[in-house]
Each structure stands twice: as C-alpha cells, then as structure tokens.
Amino acid sequence: MPSLALVPFQVVSTPYGRPALEALHAAVAAAKRGDPLSPVTVVVPSNHVGVTCRRLLAGGTLGPLGPRAPRVAAVSVATAGRLAELLGAARLADAGRRPVSTPVVAAAVRRALDEDPGLFAPVARHPATEAALVAAYAELSDLSPGARRSLAGAGRRAHDVVRLCHRAREVLAPGWYDESDLSAAALEAVGAWPVERLAAGVGHLVVHLPQELLRRQAALLSGLAARLPGTVVVGTTGRDDADRDVHRSLARLGTSPPPVVAAPLPVDPASTLVVSTSDADDEVRTAVRLVLEAARAGTPLERIGLLFGTDVPYGRLLHEHLAAAGIPRNGVAVRPLAATVVGGALLDLLALPDHDYRRADVLGLLSRVADGSASAPVAAWERDARAAGVVAGRTDWDALLRLAADGHERAAARAEEGGDGRDEAWTQARRRRAGRVRRLRDVALALVDGISAAQASPAPWAERVAWLRHLAGQVAAAAGAPAGAPQDDWPEEELRAAEKVAAALDRLASLDGIAGPTTLDAFRRTLELELDADLGRVGRFGEGVLVAPLSFAVGLDLDLVVVLGMAEGSLPAPVRDDALLPDDERRRAEGELPLRRDRVGRDHRRVAAALAAAPRHVLCLPRGDLRASNERVPSRWLAEVATQLAGHPVTTEALASLDRPWLRHVPSFAAGVTRAPFPATEQEYRLRAGAAAAGDALTAAGSALLAGRRSAAFTRFDGNLAGIDVPSPVEDVMSSTRLES
C-alpha cells in the first residue's frame, strides 16, 4: 500500500452528544474561513452519524454563530469506505475488477480449501468452517505483510488460516476487489492527483468521532492529510477501557490523543430513571409505555431513541410492541431475507431433501407459496396425501398417490354402474378428487426428480441459478401464483425483499469465474449467506422513534434515550474467543488485529455515548430471563450510574433492594398494566378495564372464559363444544394461533 509523509491532524477533544456536534460545527466553520462555498469533507463512522450531522448543520441551530453560520453548502459527508470508493473505484473498474460480496469470498475460500485444506481437511466441507474463514478473510485483509507473517508463526492453525485467506485473495485478484484493494487504489489516486484537484474535490478534511478505524482507512485519511488540511473531532469518555479503540485510531492517524480527565457521568436524579422489570418482555412493554408517556408530555417521537445491547430478544420485541401501540418507528430491520416470502420459499425448496421430501415439508412449501390463492387446493391436498398414507420419499409420493387416484376412479366407475346406489354428484366428486390427487403427484414428483437430478453432479453457477428460478416458477404455478412473481398487493417490505433476492441470485450467477462447477449443497450454503442479510432499515431516519443497537449511540442528539438490557450478559455481552484466531494469537499481529476481549470496552463506550446523547435517560434492567429460567445480574455500568445518583457506592447486589425516587421497580406484568398512567396498547387497556369495560365484546369474552374455567360446570372452555357452531379446522390450512382463535 503506498504511503505518504504523515502530517498531524489538528485534534479537538469533546464529550459525546450535543458537545461533539457543536465541535463539528465549529470545525466546519473554521475550515471554510468565511467562504460558504469552500469545500469541506466530513468523514463519519457510520451513515446514521452522517445523517445526524447533515440535518443539524443544515438547521443552523448549533454553535454561537446561529443562523449566520455556514451550513451544508459544499460540505460532503461520507464514511471512510464511501470516501475510498469515490476516490479509487474508477481505477479498479478501468482494470475490469468488480467489488466482492460475501458469497464471492465464500466461493474463493471453498476453492482454496479444495486445493489444499491443510489442517482443516477433516472439516473442509463443513459450513461452519467456510463461514469462519470468510470472517477471518475480512479481518486479515487489513493486515500488513509483517503482521501476517507474525500471525502465521503463531502455530499450525494460524498458519493455515493465513495461507487459505491469502490464496482466496489470489483467486479473487484478477477480476474482483475488496475494501483493502479499494483503499489502496484510493491512496494511489491521492498521491497521483494534483493538490488543486484534491483541494477542489475534498477540501478541508474533518474526521468526526473516529471509533475503530482500520489500518487501511487510517492510511487513506493520513494520505489525504499529508496534502490537505485536516481536523479530527475525537469523542472521549475519560475511561481508559472505553476509549482504547479511539486512542488506537488516533495512533493510526499519526497523532496522539489529548489528555482527558474522567468526568462524572451526565446523569442526575431529576433526569435519569432506572427501571427494574421481571424479564425482557416486560422490560420492552414498560419501555413502550414510557415512550408513550414522554410523547403525551410533549417530547417529539423523532427525539426519542430506544437502544439495546443485544439483538435477541430486543430487536424483534421492540418493533412488535411499538407497532401494537401504533407508534411510528425507524431503525435497523430485524428480519433477514431468509424470513421473507420469496427468500424463505427458495430456502425451503432447497431444504426438501433434508427429510426425504416429507409430506409436511412439501405441502408447507406449497401453502407458503400459495398465500391464500383460491386456485391451489393445498388444504385438500393435505387431506388427500394423509388419507393415502404418504409420509416421505419418492415411493410414497409416486406409488401411494397413484393407488389413491386409481381407487377414486374405480369407486366412481362402480357408482356409474349403479352397484352402490351413489348419485351422479358423488361420482363426479370422486373423479374430481382423483384428478386432484394426480395433480399433487405430478407436482411432488417434479420437485423430487428436479432436485435429485440437480444433486447428481456439479453444475456451473449460472446454470444453477437458472435451474432454481425455473423450479421455483413451477412450484409457484402449481400453487396458483402467477409465475412466482411478487404481487402488487404485497407489503412494501416484501416487494423490496423480492427485489433483493433477485439481485442476490444474479450475483451468484457471476461466480463461474471464481469457482468451477458447484454442488447443490455448496450452492445452497452460498445462497443462505446471501439471504442472511437483513432488509436494511425500517422507516426513514428521523421519522418516529429510533429503534437501534447501542452502536447507534455515537453521534446521536436526542431528548430522551431509553437503554434496554442493562444486565450482565447483555451489557456487556459475553466475550467468546475466536475459534480460529484466539486472542493469544491475535496479539502476534502487532496490534493490527482487534482482540475479542476489547468488546467490553467498546460496549462501555457506547453506554457512555448513549448517556451523553440526550439530557433525559431511562435505563432498563431485566431481573430474570423467563426463557432460560434464570436470574440476571445488574450491569456493572448500571451500578456506576446508581452510585452517582445515590451519592454513595451502590453494588449490583444492593441495587435490587434500593428505594429511591429515581428507581422504579415493576413487580410483574399485571402491576405494570394496572399502575401505568396510560395503557400503551388496546390489549393493555382491556386487561386493565376488565369487567368495567361495558359493551366491549372482547373483554366480555375474556371474562366468560375465566368464569367458565373456574366454574364446576362442563363448559365450552373445558372442551364441551356440543351445540356450538364451530367450523371444521380441516377445511383450510391454518396456523395454531388461528386454530385457537
């Protein structure tokens, strides 16, 4: 990678939150030197930080200059990766190289394993081996040659990991480029372009709140600072473990962090509330009630953030409960493409051989694709296959369904001869059933034979993609969907997902230049990697409540921040060593590889940034985990907050029994519902209203259920359905929840 003489940045130290944005505002104003059209490039750690910066700079409300201050004219905001793309992508495109994706790297890793697996020979075909090496490839691509040699000398396993990742890079180099190649090309462009061109395109470089700069990113930014003026706005917490990554980033930029004195946390009893709940589910319900309470008091929804330490279970629960409360939200999507209609159907199709084309799997796939289509008799097919005795395997689908169809035909023939007293309507119904069974047999055999033929021998990637699309189209046609195309009445999220799945298949079709013909298992694993990506975002940033991981805390400016999961095991999350490259071996890379145990400090920094992001805070603690039937210990950082709020040391053990105005204990779900100032959802309203909700049909039905079960009489709630008009549950395919309803 080319290097340039480093010029130290001007370093501005600031706390996180609003002070950091004011420092950025001042740095931009100073860089423009009174000329509103003077170019300035602000490099941010993530896209959401860039959006926050642009909006607040454009608002003209930051800093002492007020509306007269220069705003966003000629100010470009980009991540380090995006800046590298702007500067270097054209050079690589001219050379005929394309950007890699995870499946492309996986194909190159498989080729390296096929050529010489080394220590990994016994597990070379295991999906976990491939996934671990793909992750290692991303990390090792940022190492210098010396660090790679040192790491390879740590042992046989480390040597083979380095060798396999290096071989994968060699396979990709002729036609593909990764982020390391992109940064190198960008740095070459910086060295080759005249200063005037750089000054006109980039201008003054402002690095805003660097967090965990990679070596290649720091090299590019330092190369720009060698030819252009540069400023670093560095956020600090004053705590060594929390600031370790930031200090390392500054060292890679060729500068030193300014001395920082640890300051008290930005919390006080009047603006910080600690809430203790029974478990994570009730924690989310309580958080939604507090959001609603704040909104009713006048806090705009877009000025509220719900942040969590771990995706499971908080990501899904927050979106579901906010939707139930009718509260608009935005943030990171929690549903991968594999869980959408199109993505899930493709993976279900490829998974049919796992259980030998089991009846439930085949008909479940047809039901999923049919999506309520009236032309697909999936419910009737389920009854026919069950009556025929189909369990799994080609023989069942072929012989048993053929025998069943022939039996229906013979019964119809006997009825026509008048031997059993059946009328013509019954005869026609049996013939229709025979035709329906034969149609199911044809559909099932097409699936079995199509997949079996694809398993017989390897095939090119483009051929695999075409085959999958053709087979999926056959399934969709059989289920009554028009060629499997997304429908206009689908939710926008599903339409967007269908487009992404189609793009993923197009990317897989281009892998023939990297790897040779692929087996169906390898093709399926690669597709799973592609569809493991999420849908991006829910809503638009700044519209509704922000729901995001705690990593979003850096750079935010809000009125209220709610942090969920303030318990050990969530904040901080457990530290698990890397199976391929444990921390003891990572240290051999001369500080160029992050250590797994550094995650604790990273979580600490994000908690501190969340507290600084708003003047009001709610910190939520689950006392237990009902899913795992265990108790949770309050986070060490929550105990630090409680110590400052109480004015004396508070241990994690003492926090549970503490009685203070800023500490609210919610004993149970029932207590939370009955004591809340305002119910968040219709369900909570009905639960709290109970019998007092006169005329409410749902409340009356619930009361009748409880009364019936408590009585000594044998009621319909105990299983007595005599005289009750209950539709047959076998007339349609339905979920267990719908059947219960």
Tab-separated table of N, CA and C in Angstrom, residues 88-151:
chain	number	residue	atom	x	y	z
A	88	GLY	N	-11.227	5.765	-5.426
A	88	GLY	CA	-10.488	4.668	-6.040
A	88	GLY	C	-11.271	3.710	-6.899
A	89	ALA	N	-12.604	3.739	-6.843
A	89	ALA	CA	-13.389	2.734	-7.565
A	89	ALA	C	-13.207	2.830	-9.072
A	90	ALA	N	-13.068	4.049	-9.586
A	90	ALA	CA	-12.929	4.213	-11.041
A	90	ALA	C	-11.670	3.521	-11.554
A	91	ARG	N	-10.564	3.606	-10.791
A	91	ARG	CA	-9.321	2.948	-11.216
A	91	ARG	C	-9.506	1.431	-11.306
A	92	LEU	N	-10.175	0.862	-10.324
A	92	LEU	CA	-10.361	-0.580	-10.325
A	92	LEU	C	-11.355	-1.004	-11.401
A	93	ALA	N	-12.372	-0.189	-11.644
A	93	ALA	CA	-13.323	-0.508	-12.708
A	93	ALA	C	-12.637	-0.471	-14.073
A	94	ASP	N	-11.732	0.484	-14.262
A	94	ASP	CA	-10.987	0.554	-15.525
A	94	ASP	C	-10.141	-0.695	-15.745
A	95	ALA	N	-9.730	-1.316	-14.633
A	95	ALA	CA	-8.927	-2.536	-14.733
A	95	ALA	C	-9.802	-3.782	-14.873
A	96	GLY	N	-11.117	-3.595	-14.968
A	96	GLY	CA	-12.022	-4.720	-15.147
A	96	GLY	C	-12.317	-5.501	-13.888
A	97	ARG	N	-12.179	-4.869	-12.725
A	97	ARG	CA	-12.412	-5.562	-11.457
A	97	ARG	C	-13.715	-5.074	-10.833
A	98	ARG	N	-14.403	-5.975	-10.156
A	98	ARG	CA	-15.689	-5.676	-9.535
A	98	ARG	C	-15.587	-5.857	-8.017
A	99	PRO	N	-16.478	-5.202	-7.248
A	99	PRO	CA	-16.425	-5.361	-5.783
A	99	PRO	C	-16.901	-6.742	-5.359
A	100	VAL	N	-16.253	-7.293	-4.340
A	100	VAL	CA	-16.633	-8.608	-3.845
A	100	VAL	C	-17.863	-8.487	-2.946
A	101	SER	N	-18.524	-9.613	-2.738
A	101	SER	CA	-19.579	-9.734	-1.739
A	101	SER	C	-19.267	-10.988	-0.930
A	102	THR	N	-20.027	-11.223	0.119
A	102	THR	CA	-19.746	-12.382	0.976
A	102	THR	C	-19.786	-13.705	0.205
A	103	PRO	N	-20.768	-13.958	-0.663
A	103	PRO	CA	-20.746	-15.213	-1.424
A	103	PRO	C	-19.541	-15.334	-2.350
A	104	VAL	N	-19.069	-14.209	-2.891
A	104	VAL	CA	-17.885	-14.254	-3.755
A	104	VAL	C	-16.678	-14.695	-2.940
A	105	VAL	N	-16.503	-14.118	-1.751
A	105	VAL	CA	-15.393	-14.526	-0.886
A	105	VAL	C	-15.556	-15.993	-0.489
A	106	ALA	N	-16.793	-16.411	-0.185
A	106	ALA	CA	-17.022	-17.804	0.194
A	106	ALA	C	-16.632	-18.755	-0.933
A	107	ALA	N	-16.918	-18.388	-2.168
A	107	ALA	CA	-16.531	-19.235	-3.300
A	107	ALA	C	-15.023	-19.338	-3.415
A	108	ALA	N	-14.324	-18.220	-3.204
A	108	ALA	CA	-12.862	-18.245	-3.256
A	108	ALA	C	-12.285	-19.070	-2.113
A	109	VAL	N	-12.887	-18.984	-0.934
A	109	VAL	CA	-12.431	-19.785	0.207
A	109	VAL	C	-12.644	-21.268	-0.070
A	110	ARG	N	-13.779	-21.632	-0.648
A	110	ARG	CA	-14.014	-23.044	-0.985
A	110	ARG	C	-12.985	-23.558	-1.974
A	111	ARG	N	-12.634	-22.719	-2.927
A	111	ARG	CA	-11.616	-23.145	-3.899
A	111	ARG	C	-10.277	-23.357	-3.218
A	112	ALA	N	-9.923	-22.462	-2.295
A	112	ALA	CA	-8.661	-22.626	-1.562
A	112	ALA	C	-8.689	-23.901	-0.723
A	113	LEU	N	-9.822	-24.207	-0.098
A	113	LEU	CA	-9.936	-25.434	0.687
A	113	LEU	C	-9.858	-26.670	-0.201
A	114	ASP	N	-10.454	-26.605	-1.381
A	114	ASP	CA	-10.393	-27.747	-2.296
A	114	ASP	C	-8.961	-28.016	-2.747
A	115	GLU	N	-8.185	-26.957	-2.963
A	115	GLU	CA	-6.821	-27.128	-3.443
A	115	GLU	C	-5.905	-27.705	-2.368
A	116	ASP	N	-5.968	-27.161	-1.152
A	116	ASP	CA	-5.088	-27.632	-0.073
A	116	ASP	C	-5.710	-27.249	1.267
A	117	PRO	N	-6.536	-28.112	1.853
A	117	PRO	CA	-7.201	-27.747	3.107
A	117	PRO	C	-6.274	-27.720	4.310
A	118	GLY	N	-5.146	-28.429	4.228
A	118	GLY	CA	-4.215	-28.436	5.343
A	118	GLY	C	-4.838	-29.009	6.599
A	119	LEU	N	-4.724	-28.290	7.712
A	119	LEU	CA	-5.248	-28.741	8.991
A	119	LEU	C	-6.764	-28.915	8.968
A	120	PHE	N	-7.440	-28.236	8.035
A	120	PHE	CA	-8.897	-28.259	8.002
A	120	PHE	C	-9.449	-29.385	7.135
A	121	ALA	N	-8.629	-30.333	6.716
A	121	ALA	CA	-9.080	-31.410	5.833
A	121	ALA	C	-10.299	-32.164	6.387
A	122	PRO	N	-10.331	-32.521	7.679
A	122	PRO	CA	-11.498	-33.276	8.166
A	122	PRO	C	-12.807	-32.475	8.159
A	123	VAL	N	-12.715	-31.138	8.191
A	123	VAL	CA	-13.935	-30.311	8.268
A	123	VAL	C	-14.014	-29.333	7.102
A	124	ALA	N	-13.297	-29.629	6.021
A	124	ALA	CA	-13.237	-28.683	4.901
A	124	ALA	C	-14.601	-28.435	4.280
A	125	ARG	N	-15.497	-29.421	4.324
A	125	ARG	CA	-16.813	-29.287	3.699
A	125	ARG	C	-17.881	-28.789	4.670
A	126	HIS	N	-17.506	-28.558	5.916
A	126	HIS	CA	-18.500	-28.148	6.908
A	126	HIS	C	-18.828	-26.667	6.725
A	127	PRO	N	-20.115	-26.298	6.756
A	127	PRO	CA	-20.482	-24.884	6.564
A	127	PRO	C	-19.844	-23.952	7.591
A	128	ALA	N	-19.659	-24.420	8.839
A	128	ALA	CA	-19.070	-23.559	9.862
A	128	ALA	C	-17.620	-23.218	9.541
A	129	THR	N	-16.903	-24.145	8.942
A	129	THR	CA	-15.516	-23.876	8.548
A	129	THR	C	-15.464	-22.769	7.509
A	130	GLU	N	-16.322	-22.890	6.526
A	130	GLU	CA	-16.376	-21.876	5.474
A	130	GLU	C	-16.749	-20.512	6.042
A	131	ALA	N	-17.753	-20.462	6.915
A	131	ALA	CA	-18.197	-19.186	7.486
A	131	ALA	C	-17.095	-18.556	8.329
A	132	ALA	N	-16.381	-19.368	9.113
A	132	ALA	CA	-15.310	-18.831	9.954
A	132	ALA	C	-14.165	-18.282	9.111
A	133	LEU	N	-13.820	-18.950	8.026
A	133	LEU	CA	-12.741	-18.466	7.166
A	133	LEU	C	-13.148	-17.208	6.404
A	134	VAL	N	-14.413	-17.102	6.037
A	134	VAL	CA	-14.889	-15.872	5.393
A	134	VAL	C	-14.750	-14.694	6.351
A	135	ALA	N	-15.115	-14.904	7.622
A	135	ALA	CA	-14.963	-13.836	8.609
A	135	ALA	C	-13.490	-13.494	8.819
A	136	ALA	N	-12.632	-14.515	8.843
A	136	ALA	CA	-11.198	-14.260	9.017
A	136	ALA	C	-10.623	-13.514	7.819
A	137	TYR	N	-11.128	-13.804	6.618
A	137	TYR	CA	-10.652	-13.114	5.419
A	137	TYR	C	-10.832	-11.608	5.556
A	138	ALA	N	-11.995	-11.189	6.057
A	138	ALA	CA	-12.275	-9.760	6.183
A	138	ALA	C	-11.297	-9.098	7.143
A	139	GLU	N	-10.937	-9.790	8.222
A	139	GLU	CA	-10.008	-9.206	9.191
A	139	GLU	C	-8.570	-9.225	8.682
A	140	LEU	N	-8.157	-10.339	8.100
A	140	LEU	CA	-6.762	-10.460	7.670
A	140	LEU	C	-6.444	-9.582	6.473
A	141	SER	N	-7.454	-9.194	5.709
A	141	SER	CA	-7.187	-8.348	4.541
A	141	SER	C	-6.668	-6.974	4.942
A	142	ASP	N	-6.829	-6.609	6.221
A	142	ASP	CA	-6.374	-5.301	6.675
A	142	ASP	C	-4.963	-5.338	7.252
A	143	LEU	N	-4.347	-6.516	7.342
A	143	LEU	CA	-3.036	-6.631	7.979
A	143	LEU	C	-1.912	-6.272	7.019
A	144	SER	N	-0.858	-5.767	7.583
A	144	SER	CA	0.362	-5.530	6.813
A	144	SER	C	1.072	-6.863	6.591
A	145	PRO	N	1.977	-6.956	5.601
A	145	PRO	CA	2.694	-8.229	5.380
A	145	PRO	C	3.443	-8.713	6.614
A	146	GLY	N	4.061	-7.792	7.350
A	146	GLY	CA	4.787	-8.198	8.541
A	146	GLY	C	3.874	-8.782	9.605
A	147	ALA	N	2.719	-8.176	9.803
A	147	ALA	CA	1.770	-8.691	10.793
A	147	ALA	C	1.239	-10.056	10.374
A	148	ARG	N	1.018	-10.260	9.078
A	148	ARG	CA	0.551	-11.570	8.610
A	148	ARG	C	1.610	-12.637	8.866
A	149	ARG	N	2.877	-12.300	8.632
A	149	ARG	CA	3.945	-13.275	8.884
A	149	ARG	C	4.030	-13.611	10.366
A	150	SER	N	3.923	-12.598	11.208
A	150	SER	CA	3.978	-12.851	12.653
A	150	SER	C	2.808	-13.721	13.096
A	151	LEU	N	1.623	-13.444	12.559
A	151	LEU	CA	0.451	-14.225	12.926
A	151	LEU	C	0.587	-15.660	12.437
